[in-house]
Short mmCIF file of C-alpha atoms in Angstrom, two decimals:
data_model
loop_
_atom_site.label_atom_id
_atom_site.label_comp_id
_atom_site.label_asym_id
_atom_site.label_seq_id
_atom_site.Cartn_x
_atom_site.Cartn_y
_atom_site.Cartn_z
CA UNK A 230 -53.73 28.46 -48.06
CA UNK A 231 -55.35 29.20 -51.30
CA UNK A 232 -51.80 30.35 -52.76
CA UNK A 233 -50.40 26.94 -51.27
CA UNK A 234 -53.11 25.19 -52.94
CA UNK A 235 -52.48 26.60 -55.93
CA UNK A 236 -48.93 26.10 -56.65
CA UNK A 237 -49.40 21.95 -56.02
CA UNK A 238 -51.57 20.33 -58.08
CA UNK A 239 -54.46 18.23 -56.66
CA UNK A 240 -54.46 20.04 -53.51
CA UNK A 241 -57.62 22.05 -52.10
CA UNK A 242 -58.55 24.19 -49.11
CA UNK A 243 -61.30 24.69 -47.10
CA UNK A 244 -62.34 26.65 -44.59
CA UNK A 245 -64.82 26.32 -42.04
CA UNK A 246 -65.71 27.62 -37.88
CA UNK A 247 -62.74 25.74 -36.16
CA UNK A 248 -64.94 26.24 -33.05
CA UNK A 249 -67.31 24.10 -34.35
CA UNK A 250 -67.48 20.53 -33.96
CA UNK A 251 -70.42 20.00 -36.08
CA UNK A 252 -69.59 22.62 -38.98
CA UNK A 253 -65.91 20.44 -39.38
CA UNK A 254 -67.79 17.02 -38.94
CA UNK A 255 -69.66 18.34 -41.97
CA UNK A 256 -66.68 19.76 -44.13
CA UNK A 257 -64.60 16.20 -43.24
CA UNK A 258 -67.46 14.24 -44.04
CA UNK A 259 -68.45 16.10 -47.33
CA UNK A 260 -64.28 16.45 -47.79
CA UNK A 261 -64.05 12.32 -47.67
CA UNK A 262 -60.89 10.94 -47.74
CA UNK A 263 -57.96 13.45 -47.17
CA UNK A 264 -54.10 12.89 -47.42
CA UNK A 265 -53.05 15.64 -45.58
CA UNK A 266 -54.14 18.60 -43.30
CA UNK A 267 -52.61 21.73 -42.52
CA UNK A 268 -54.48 24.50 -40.18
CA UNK A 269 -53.51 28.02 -39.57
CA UNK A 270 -56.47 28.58 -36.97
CA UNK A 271 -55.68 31.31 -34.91
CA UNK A 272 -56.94 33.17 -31.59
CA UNK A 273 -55.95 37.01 -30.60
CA UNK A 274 -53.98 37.04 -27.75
CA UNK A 275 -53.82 41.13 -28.30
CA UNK A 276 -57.98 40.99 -28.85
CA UNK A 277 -58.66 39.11 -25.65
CA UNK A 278 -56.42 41.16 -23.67
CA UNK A 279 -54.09 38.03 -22.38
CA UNK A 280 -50.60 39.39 -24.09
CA UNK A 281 -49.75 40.51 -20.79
CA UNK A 282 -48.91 38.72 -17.36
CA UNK A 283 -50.97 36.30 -16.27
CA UNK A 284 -51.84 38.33 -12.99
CA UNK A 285 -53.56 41.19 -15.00
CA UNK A 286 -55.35 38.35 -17.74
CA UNK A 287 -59.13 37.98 -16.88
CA UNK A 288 -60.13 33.97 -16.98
CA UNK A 289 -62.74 34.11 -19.42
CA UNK A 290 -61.10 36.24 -21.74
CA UNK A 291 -57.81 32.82 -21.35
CA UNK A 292 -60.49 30.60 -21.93
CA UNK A 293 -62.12 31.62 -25.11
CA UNK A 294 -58.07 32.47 -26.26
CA UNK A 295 -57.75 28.14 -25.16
CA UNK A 296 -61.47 27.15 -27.28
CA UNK A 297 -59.91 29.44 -30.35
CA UNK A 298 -56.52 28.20 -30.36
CA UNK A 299 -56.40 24.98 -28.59
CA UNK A 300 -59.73 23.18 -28.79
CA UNK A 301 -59.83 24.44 -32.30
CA UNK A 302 -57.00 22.43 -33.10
CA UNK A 303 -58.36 19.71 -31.31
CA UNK A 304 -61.64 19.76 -33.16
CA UNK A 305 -59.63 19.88 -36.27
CA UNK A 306 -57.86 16.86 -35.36
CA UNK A 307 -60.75 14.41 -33.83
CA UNK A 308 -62.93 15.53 -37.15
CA UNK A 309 -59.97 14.48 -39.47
CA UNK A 310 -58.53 11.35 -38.33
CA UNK A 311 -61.38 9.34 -39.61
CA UNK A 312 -60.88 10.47 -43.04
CA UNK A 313 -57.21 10.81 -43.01
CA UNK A 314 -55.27 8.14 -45.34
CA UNK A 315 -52.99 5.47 -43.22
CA UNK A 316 -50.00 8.11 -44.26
CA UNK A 317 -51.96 11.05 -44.14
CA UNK A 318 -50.30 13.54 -41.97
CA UNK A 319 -51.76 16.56 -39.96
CA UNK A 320 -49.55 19.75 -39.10
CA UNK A 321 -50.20 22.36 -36.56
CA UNK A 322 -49.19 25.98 -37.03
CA UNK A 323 -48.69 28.35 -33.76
CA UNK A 324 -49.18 31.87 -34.24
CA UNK A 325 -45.68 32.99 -33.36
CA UNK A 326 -44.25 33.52 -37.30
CA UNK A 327 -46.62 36.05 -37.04
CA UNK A 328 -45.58 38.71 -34.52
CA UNK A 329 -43.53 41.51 -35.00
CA UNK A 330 -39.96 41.20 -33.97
#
């Protein structure tokens, strides 16, 4: 993001516990008014163990991957939208660009 930020002038980044309601209420509310948001959170499929079938994945360890990847986006979104100009726009990465092929 900071590269990003840097090649287009105006634009910041931030960074903050996506898992956190209260820690992005805070960033969005000391951010103020934002044009646009992109996120790159991002959950370990590999760490939790879930990059496998489902009947070998252990529940908890799909839930906290959902909170992480998910939720987090969620959180992301609900915290923004009050802060977000009327053609603002939000974009949400997956984690897929990522992996080897």
């Amino acid at each position: 993001m900071k590269t990003a930020a840097e090649k287009m002038p105006g634009a910041t980044y931030h960074s903050c516990d996506a898992k956190s309601e209260a820690s992005l209420t805070a960033l969005f509310e000391t951010i103020g008014h934002v044009d646009h948001v992109a996120m790159t959170v991002h959950e370990s499929a590999a760490r939790l163990g879930i990059d496998t079938t489902a009947d070998k994945m252990n529940l908890d360890a799909v839930m906290e991957y959902a909170n992480g990847k998910f939720f987090s986006q969620y959180r992301v979104v609900k915290a923004a939208l009050p802060h977000l100009a009327a053609d603002g726009s939000i974009t949400l990465t997956s984690g897929v660009a990522s992996r080897a092929s």
